[in-house]
Coordinates of C-alpha atoms and ligand atoms in Angstrom, one line a residue:
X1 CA -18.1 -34.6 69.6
X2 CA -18.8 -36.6 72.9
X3 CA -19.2 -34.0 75.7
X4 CA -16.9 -33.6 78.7
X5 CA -17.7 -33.7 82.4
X6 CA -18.2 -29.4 83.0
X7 CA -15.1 -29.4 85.8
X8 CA -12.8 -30.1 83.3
X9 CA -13.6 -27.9 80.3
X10 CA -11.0 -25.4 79.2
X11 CA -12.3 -21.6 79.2
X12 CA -13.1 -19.6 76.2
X13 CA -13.2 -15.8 76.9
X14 CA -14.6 -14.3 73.3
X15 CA -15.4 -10.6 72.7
X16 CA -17.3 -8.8 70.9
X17 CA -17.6 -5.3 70.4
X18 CA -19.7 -3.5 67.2
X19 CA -22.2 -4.9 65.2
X20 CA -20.8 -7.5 62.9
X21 CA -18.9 -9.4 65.7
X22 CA -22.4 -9.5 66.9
X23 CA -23.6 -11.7 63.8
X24 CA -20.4 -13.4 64.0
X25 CA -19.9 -15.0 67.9
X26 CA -23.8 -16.0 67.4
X27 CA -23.1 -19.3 65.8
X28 CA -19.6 -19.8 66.9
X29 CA -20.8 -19.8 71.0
X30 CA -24.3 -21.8 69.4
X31 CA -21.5 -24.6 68.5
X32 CA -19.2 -24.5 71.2
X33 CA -21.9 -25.1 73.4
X34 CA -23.5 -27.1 71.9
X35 CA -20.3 -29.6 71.5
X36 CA -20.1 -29.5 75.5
X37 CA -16.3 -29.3 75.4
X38 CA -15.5 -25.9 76.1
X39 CA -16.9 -23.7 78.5
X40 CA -17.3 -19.7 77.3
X41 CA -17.6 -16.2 79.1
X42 CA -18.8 -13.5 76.5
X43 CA -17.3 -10.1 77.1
X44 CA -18.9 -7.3 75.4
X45 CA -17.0 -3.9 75.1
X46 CA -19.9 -1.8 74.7
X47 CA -18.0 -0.2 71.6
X48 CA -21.5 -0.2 69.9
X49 CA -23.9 0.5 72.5
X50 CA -27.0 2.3 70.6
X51 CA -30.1 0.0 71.4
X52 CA -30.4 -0.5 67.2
X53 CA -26.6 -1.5 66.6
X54 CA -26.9 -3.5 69.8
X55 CA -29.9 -5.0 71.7
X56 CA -31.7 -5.6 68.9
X57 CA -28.9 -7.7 67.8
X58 CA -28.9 -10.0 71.1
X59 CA -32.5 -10.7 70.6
X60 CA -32.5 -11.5 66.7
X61 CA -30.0 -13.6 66.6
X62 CA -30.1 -15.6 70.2
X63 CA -26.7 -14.6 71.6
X64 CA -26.4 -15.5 75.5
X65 CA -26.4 -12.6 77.9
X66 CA -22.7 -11.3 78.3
X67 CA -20.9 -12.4 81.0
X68 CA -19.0 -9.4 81.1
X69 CA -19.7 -5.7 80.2
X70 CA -17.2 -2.9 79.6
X71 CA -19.2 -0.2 78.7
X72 CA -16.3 1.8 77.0
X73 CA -18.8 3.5 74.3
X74 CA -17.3 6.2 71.7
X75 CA -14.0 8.2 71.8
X76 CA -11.4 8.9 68.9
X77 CA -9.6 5.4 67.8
X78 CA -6.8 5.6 70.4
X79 CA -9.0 6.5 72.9
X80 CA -11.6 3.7 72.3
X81 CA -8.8 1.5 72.1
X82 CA -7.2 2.1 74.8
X83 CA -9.8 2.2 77.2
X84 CA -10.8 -1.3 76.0
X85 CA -7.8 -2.2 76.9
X86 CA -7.5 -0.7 80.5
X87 CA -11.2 -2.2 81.3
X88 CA -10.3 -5.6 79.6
X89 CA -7.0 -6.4 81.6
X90 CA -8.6 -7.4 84.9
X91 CA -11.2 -9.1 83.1
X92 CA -8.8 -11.5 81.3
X93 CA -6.9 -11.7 84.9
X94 CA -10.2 -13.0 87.0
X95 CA -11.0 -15.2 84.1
X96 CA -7.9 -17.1 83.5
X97 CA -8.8 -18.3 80.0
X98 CA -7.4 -21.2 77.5
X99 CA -7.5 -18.5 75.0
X100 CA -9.0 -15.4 74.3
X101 CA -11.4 -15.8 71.1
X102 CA -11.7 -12.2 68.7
X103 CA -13.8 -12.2 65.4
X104 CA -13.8 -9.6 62.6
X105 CA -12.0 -6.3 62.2
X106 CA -13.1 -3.6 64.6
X107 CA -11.2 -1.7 67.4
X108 CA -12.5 -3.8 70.2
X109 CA -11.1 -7.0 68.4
X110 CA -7.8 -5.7 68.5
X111 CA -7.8 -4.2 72.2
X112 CA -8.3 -7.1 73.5
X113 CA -6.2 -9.4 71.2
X114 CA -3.5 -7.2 72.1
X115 CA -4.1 -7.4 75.8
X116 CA -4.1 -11.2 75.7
X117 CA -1.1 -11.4 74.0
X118 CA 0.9 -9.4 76.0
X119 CA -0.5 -11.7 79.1
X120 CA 1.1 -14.6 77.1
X121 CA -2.9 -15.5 76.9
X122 CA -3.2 -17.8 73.2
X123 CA -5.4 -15.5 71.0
X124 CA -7.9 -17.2 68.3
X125 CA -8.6 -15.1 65.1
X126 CA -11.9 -15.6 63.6
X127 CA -11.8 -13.5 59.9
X128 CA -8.7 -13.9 59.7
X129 CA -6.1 -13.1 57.1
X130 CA -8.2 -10.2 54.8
X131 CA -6.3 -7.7 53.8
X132 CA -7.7 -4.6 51.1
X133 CA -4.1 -3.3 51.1
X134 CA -5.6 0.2 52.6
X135 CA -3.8 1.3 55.7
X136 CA -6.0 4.1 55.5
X137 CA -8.7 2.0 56.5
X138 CA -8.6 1.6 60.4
X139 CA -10.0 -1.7 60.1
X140 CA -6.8 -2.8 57.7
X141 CA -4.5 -2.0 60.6
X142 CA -6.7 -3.8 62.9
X143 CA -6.6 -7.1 60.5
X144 CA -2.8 -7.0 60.6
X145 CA -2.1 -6.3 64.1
X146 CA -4.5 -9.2 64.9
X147 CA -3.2 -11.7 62.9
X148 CA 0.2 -10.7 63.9
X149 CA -0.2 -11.9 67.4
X150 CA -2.8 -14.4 67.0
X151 CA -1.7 -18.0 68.0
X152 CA -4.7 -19.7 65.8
X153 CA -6.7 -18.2 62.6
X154 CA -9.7 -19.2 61.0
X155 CA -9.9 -18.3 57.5
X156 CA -13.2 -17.2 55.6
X157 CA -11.6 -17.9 52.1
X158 CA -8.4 -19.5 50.2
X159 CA -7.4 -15.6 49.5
X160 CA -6.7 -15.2 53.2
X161 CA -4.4 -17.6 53.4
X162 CA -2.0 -16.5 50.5
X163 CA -2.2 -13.2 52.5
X164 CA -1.2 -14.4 55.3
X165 CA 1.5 -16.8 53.8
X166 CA 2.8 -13.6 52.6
X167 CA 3.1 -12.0 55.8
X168 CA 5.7 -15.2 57.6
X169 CA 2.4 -16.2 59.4
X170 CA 3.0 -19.8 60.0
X171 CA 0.9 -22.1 58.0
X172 CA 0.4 -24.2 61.1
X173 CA -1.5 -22.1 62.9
X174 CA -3.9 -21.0 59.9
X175 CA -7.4 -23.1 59.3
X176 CA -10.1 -22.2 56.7
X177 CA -13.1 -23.3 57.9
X178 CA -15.5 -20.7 55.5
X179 CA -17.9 -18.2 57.6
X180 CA -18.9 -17.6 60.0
X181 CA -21.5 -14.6 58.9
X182 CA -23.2 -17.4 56.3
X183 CA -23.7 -19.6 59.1
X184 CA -25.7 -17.0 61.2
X185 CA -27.7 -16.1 58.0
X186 CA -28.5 -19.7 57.2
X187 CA -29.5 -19.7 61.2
X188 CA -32.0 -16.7 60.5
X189 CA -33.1 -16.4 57.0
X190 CA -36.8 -18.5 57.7
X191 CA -37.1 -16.1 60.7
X192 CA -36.2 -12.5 58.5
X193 CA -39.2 -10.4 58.7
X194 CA -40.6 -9.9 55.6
X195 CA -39.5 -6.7 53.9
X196 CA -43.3 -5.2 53.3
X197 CA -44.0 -5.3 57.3
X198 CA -40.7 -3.4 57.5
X199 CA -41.2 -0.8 55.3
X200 CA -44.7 -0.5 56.2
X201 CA -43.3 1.6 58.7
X202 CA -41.8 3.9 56.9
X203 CA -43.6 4.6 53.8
X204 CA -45.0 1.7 52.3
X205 CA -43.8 -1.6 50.0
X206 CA -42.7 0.1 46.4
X207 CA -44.9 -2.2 43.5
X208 CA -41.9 -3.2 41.2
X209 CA -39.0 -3.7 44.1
X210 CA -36.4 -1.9 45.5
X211 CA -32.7 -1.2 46.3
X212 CA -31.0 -1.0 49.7
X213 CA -28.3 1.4 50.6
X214 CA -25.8 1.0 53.4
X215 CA -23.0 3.7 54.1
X216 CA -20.7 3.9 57.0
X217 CA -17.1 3.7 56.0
X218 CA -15.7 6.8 56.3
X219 CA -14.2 7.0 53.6
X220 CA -17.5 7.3 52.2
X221 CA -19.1 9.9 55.1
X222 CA -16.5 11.9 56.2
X223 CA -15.4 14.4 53.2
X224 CA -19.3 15.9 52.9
X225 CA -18.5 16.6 49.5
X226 CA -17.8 13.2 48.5
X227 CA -21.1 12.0 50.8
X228 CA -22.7 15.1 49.1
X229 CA -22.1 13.4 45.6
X230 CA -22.6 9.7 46.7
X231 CA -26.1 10.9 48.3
X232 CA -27.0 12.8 44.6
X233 CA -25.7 9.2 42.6
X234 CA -28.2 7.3 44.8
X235 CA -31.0 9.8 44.2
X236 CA -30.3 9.6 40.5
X237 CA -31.1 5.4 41.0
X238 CA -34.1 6.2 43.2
X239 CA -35.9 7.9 40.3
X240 CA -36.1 4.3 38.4
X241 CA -35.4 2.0 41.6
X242 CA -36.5 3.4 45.0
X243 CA -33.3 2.9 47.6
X244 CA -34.2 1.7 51.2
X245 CA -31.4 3.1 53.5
X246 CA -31.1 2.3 56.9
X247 CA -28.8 5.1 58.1
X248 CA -26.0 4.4 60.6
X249 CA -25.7 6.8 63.2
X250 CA -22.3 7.5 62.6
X251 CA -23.8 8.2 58.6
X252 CA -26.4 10.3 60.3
X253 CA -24.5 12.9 62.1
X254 CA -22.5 13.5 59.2
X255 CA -25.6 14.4 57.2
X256 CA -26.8 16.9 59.9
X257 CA -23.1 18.3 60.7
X258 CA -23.1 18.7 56.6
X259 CA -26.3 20.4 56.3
X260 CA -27.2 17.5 54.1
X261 CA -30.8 16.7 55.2
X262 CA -32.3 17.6 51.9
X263 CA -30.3 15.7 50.2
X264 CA -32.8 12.6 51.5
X265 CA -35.9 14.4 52.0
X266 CA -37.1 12.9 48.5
X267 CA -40.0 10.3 47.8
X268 CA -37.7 8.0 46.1
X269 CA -35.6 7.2 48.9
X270 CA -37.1 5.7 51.6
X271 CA -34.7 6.4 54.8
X272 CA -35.0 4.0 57.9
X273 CA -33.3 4.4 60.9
X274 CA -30.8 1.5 61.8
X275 CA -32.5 -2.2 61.5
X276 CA -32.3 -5.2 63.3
X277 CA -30.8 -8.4 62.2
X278 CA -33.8 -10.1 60.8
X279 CA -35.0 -6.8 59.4
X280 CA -32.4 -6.4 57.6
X281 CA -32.2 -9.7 56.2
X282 CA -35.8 -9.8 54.6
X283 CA -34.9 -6.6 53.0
X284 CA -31.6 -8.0 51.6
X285 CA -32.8 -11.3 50.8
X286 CA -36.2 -9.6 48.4
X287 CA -33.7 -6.6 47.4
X288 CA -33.2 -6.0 43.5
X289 CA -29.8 -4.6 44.6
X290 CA -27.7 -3.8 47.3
X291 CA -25.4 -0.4 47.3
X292 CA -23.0 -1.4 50.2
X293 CA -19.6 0.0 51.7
X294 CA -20.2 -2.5 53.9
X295 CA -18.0 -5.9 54.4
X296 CA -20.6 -8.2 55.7
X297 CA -23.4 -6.9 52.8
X298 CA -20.8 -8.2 50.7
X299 CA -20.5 -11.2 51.9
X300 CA -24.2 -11.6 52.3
X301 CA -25.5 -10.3 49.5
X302 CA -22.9 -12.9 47.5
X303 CA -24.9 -15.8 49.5
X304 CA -28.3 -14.6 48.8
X305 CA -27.4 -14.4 45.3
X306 CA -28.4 -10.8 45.0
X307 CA -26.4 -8.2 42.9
X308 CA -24.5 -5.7 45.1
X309 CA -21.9 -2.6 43.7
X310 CA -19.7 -2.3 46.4
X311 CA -19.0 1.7 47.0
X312 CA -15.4 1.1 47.9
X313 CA -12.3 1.0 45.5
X314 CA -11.0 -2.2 47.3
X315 CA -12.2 -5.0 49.6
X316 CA -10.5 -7.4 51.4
X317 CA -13.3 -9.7 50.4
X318 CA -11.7 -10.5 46.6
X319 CA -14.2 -13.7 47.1
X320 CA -17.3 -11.8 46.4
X321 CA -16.3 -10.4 42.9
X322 CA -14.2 -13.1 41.7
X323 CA -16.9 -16.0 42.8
X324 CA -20.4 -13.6 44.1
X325 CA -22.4 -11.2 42.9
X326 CA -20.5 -8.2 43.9
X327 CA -19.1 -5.0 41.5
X328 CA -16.5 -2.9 43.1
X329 CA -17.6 0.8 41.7
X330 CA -15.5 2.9 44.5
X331 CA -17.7 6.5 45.8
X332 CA -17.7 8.4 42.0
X333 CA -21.0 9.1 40.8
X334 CA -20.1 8.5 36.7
X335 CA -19.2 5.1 37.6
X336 CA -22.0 4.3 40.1
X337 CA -24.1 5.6 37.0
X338 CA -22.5 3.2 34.8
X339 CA -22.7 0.1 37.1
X340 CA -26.3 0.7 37.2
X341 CA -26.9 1.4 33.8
X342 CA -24.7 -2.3 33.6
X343 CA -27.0 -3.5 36.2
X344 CA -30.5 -2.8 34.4
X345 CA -29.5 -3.8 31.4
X346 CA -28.7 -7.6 32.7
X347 CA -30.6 -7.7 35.6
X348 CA -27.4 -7.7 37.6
X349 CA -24.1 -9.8 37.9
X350 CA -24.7 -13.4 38.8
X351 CA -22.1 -15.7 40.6
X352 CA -22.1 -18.7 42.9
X353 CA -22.0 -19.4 46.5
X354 CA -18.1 -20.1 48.0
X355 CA -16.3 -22.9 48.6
X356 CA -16.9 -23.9 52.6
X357 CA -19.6 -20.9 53.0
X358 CA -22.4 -23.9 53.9
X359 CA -23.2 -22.3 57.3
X360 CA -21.5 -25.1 58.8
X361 CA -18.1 -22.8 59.6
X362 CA -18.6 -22.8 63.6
X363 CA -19.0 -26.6 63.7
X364 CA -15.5 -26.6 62.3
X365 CA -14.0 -24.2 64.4
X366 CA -15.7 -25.9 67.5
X367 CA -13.9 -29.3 66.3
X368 CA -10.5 -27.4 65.2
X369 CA -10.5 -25.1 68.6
X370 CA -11.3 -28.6 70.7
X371 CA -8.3 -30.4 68.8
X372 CA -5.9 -27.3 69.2
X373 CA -6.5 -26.7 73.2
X374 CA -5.8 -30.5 73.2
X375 CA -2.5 -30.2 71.5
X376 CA -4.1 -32.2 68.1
X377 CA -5.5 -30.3 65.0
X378 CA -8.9 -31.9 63.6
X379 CA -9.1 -30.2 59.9
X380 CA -5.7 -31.7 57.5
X381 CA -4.0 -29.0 56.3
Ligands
UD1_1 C1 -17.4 0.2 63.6 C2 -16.2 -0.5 63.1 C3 -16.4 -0.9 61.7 C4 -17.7 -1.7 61.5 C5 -18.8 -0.8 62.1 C6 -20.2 -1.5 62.0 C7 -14.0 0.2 64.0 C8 -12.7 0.9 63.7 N1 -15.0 0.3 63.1 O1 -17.5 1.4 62.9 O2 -15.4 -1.7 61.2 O3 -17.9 -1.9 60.1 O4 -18.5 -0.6 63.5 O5 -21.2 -0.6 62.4 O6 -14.0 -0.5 65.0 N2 -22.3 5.5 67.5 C9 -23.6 5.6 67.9 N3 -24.1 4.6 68.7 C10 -23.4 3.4 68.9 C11 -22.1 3.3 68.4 C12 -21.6 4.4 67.7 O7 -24.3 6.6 67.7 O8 -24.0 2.5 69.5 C13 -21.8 6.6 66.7 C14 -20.9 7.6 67.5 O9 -21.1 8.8 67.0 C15 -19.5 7.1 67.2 C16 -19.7 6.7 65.7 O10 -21.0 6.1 65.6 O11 -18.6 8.0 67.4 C17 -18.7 5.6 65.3 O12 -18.7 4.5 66.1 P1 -17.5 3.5 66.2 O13 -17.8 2.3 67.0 O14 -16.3 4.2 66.5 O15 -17.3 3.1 64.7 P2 -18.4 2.6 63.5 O16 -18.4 3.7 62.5 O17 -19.6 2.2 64.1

């Protein structure tokens, strides 16, 4: 794309919030700027705030300083979202954006698509169209409200799109362009630290490998008698595989409001507290297996080409079973216990990388977003 002189660029105002919009905005504001036809202004909520879930994040994976700050932190879902919302409306009025760019699935992403929308502001939806078909999950309702009042989504995979089909979206305004979260991987994985000089800290490489644990849904952490059980299925692994967990803090303060501690106080599992970026990725990309509730694990780990059992009974991501490496085996230990039995028996579920998941995705938004604000649309649909 041939730059345009800086006066007459349209504005991008993109926000992030938690984690993985963190991973996700990386390569999408490396290509925008880096095409020279659209001018950004990064607003961060402050939803994650925690110098693990946050900073570390900035650093690792090269994101500009934010323009903007919010600093909303924690509060109950209406709360959070509300107060996103309050701090985000003057914001959006100072800026005067083309459009208001969200990514993912967390509270902050549909504060401030909602604000926007309201202000007649055009919203773009990056991650658009997943749906697990679990309204119990507050990131379902998020997905749907998002998409509802998005004026332009970009779709990680062809699932998506029937979804949305399905819910009178117009077609016209959907794109898939892949994702997003492969492109910051393929952006990282030479720089990963490797996994030994991570757990060197804490305990030491294990000789014959090594699974890592992630838990934060809470579905998973809430009920401390289901975390109670999922905690004694993943000790049952650690006697033959020793599990690396990197606990959340959310995961955390459920374990100590549980009286839970003991439950991890054991040689085989090696507990971290939250890791960076390229921390994590070393461990991920040498892992034997990956015990996830988490979205972008599953996405990853489908990538990498490492095994993962997805502790959910659903996922929006249907990619990563029907095409990657992932097992959905939901939070019961008998079946986590089978899955693993499955898994060392075969040395794990192979699969193969997605269609469009080249780490090429925020190039094609870049072109697609240019075309759009223009009036044109680049990718044929
Ligand atoms: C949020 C997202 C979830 C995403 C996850 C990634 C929503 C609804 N959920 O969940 O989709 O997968 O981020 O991590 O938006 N806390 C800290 N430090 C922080 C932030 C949070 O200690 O920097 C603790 C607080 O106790 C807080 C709790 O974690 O109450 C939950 O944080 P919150 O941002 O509400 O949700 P997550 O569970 O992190």
């Amino acid at each position: 794309m041939r730059p345009l002189a800086t006066t007459t660029l349209p504005k991008i105002l993109c926000v992030v919030g938690a984690r993985p919009n963190f991973v996700k905005i990386a390569p999408i504001l490396a290509a925008l700027r880096g095409a020279g036809r659209i001018r950004t202004h990064l607003c961060h909520t402050g939803q994650h705030y925690d110098s693990e879930l946050n900073d570390s994040f900035f650093t690792d994976l090269d994101i500009p300083r934010p323009e903007t700050r919010l600093d909303v932190g924690s509060g109950s879902h209406a709360v959070q979202t509300a107060e996103i919302m309050k701090r985000f409306e003057p914001v959006l009025d100072a800026e005067r954006p083309a459009a208001v760019l969200v990514v993912g699935d967390v509270n902050s992403t549909l504060a401030a698509a909602l604000v926007s929308a309201k202000k007649e502001v055009p919203v773009v939806h990056v991650e658009a169209g997943l749906r697990s078909y679990d309204r119990s999950m507050p990131e379902e309702i998020n997905r749907v409200l998002t998409d509802r009042i998005s004026d332009l989504l970009f779709a990680t995979e062809p699932a998506a799109i029937g979804n949305l089909a399905r819910e009178g979206i117009p077609q016209d305004r959907v794109r898939l362009v892949g994702n997003v979260m492969i492109d910051a991987m393929h952006r990282q994985l030479t720089a990963s630290t490797p996994p030994a000089r991570v757990l060197a800290r804490h305990g030491g490489m294990p000789r014959n490998g090594y699974a890592v644990l992630t838990l934060h849904r809470p579905s998973n952490v809430d009920d401390p008698a289901v975390l109670a059980a999922l905690l004694d299925a993943v000790r049952e692994i650690g006697r033959e595989l020793p599990v690396v967990f990197p606990i959340h803090p959310r995961t955390r303060a459920r374990i100590e409001s549980s009286g839970l501690e003991s439950r991890l106080s054991l040689p085989e599992i090696l507990v971290l507290p939250p890791v960076g970026y390229l921390d994590m990725l070393g461990l991920v990309r040498e892992a034997r297996l990956v015990l996830t509730d988490s979205g972008g694990l599953q996405e990853e780990t489908t990538a990498l080409g490492v095994p993962c059992l997805t502790l959910r009974d659903n996922t929006e991501r249907p990619v990563t079973i029907d095409e990657g490496t992932s097992t959905l085996v939901g939070n019961r230990p008998s079946s986590i216990a089978v899955a693993f039995d499955n898994f060392r028996r075969t040395g794990g579920k192979r699969g193969r990388v997605p269609a469009l998941w080249d780490g090429h995705a925020a190039e094609r938004i870049a072109v697609e977003l240019d075309a759009w604000l223009r009036g044109g649309s680049a990718i044929p649909r």
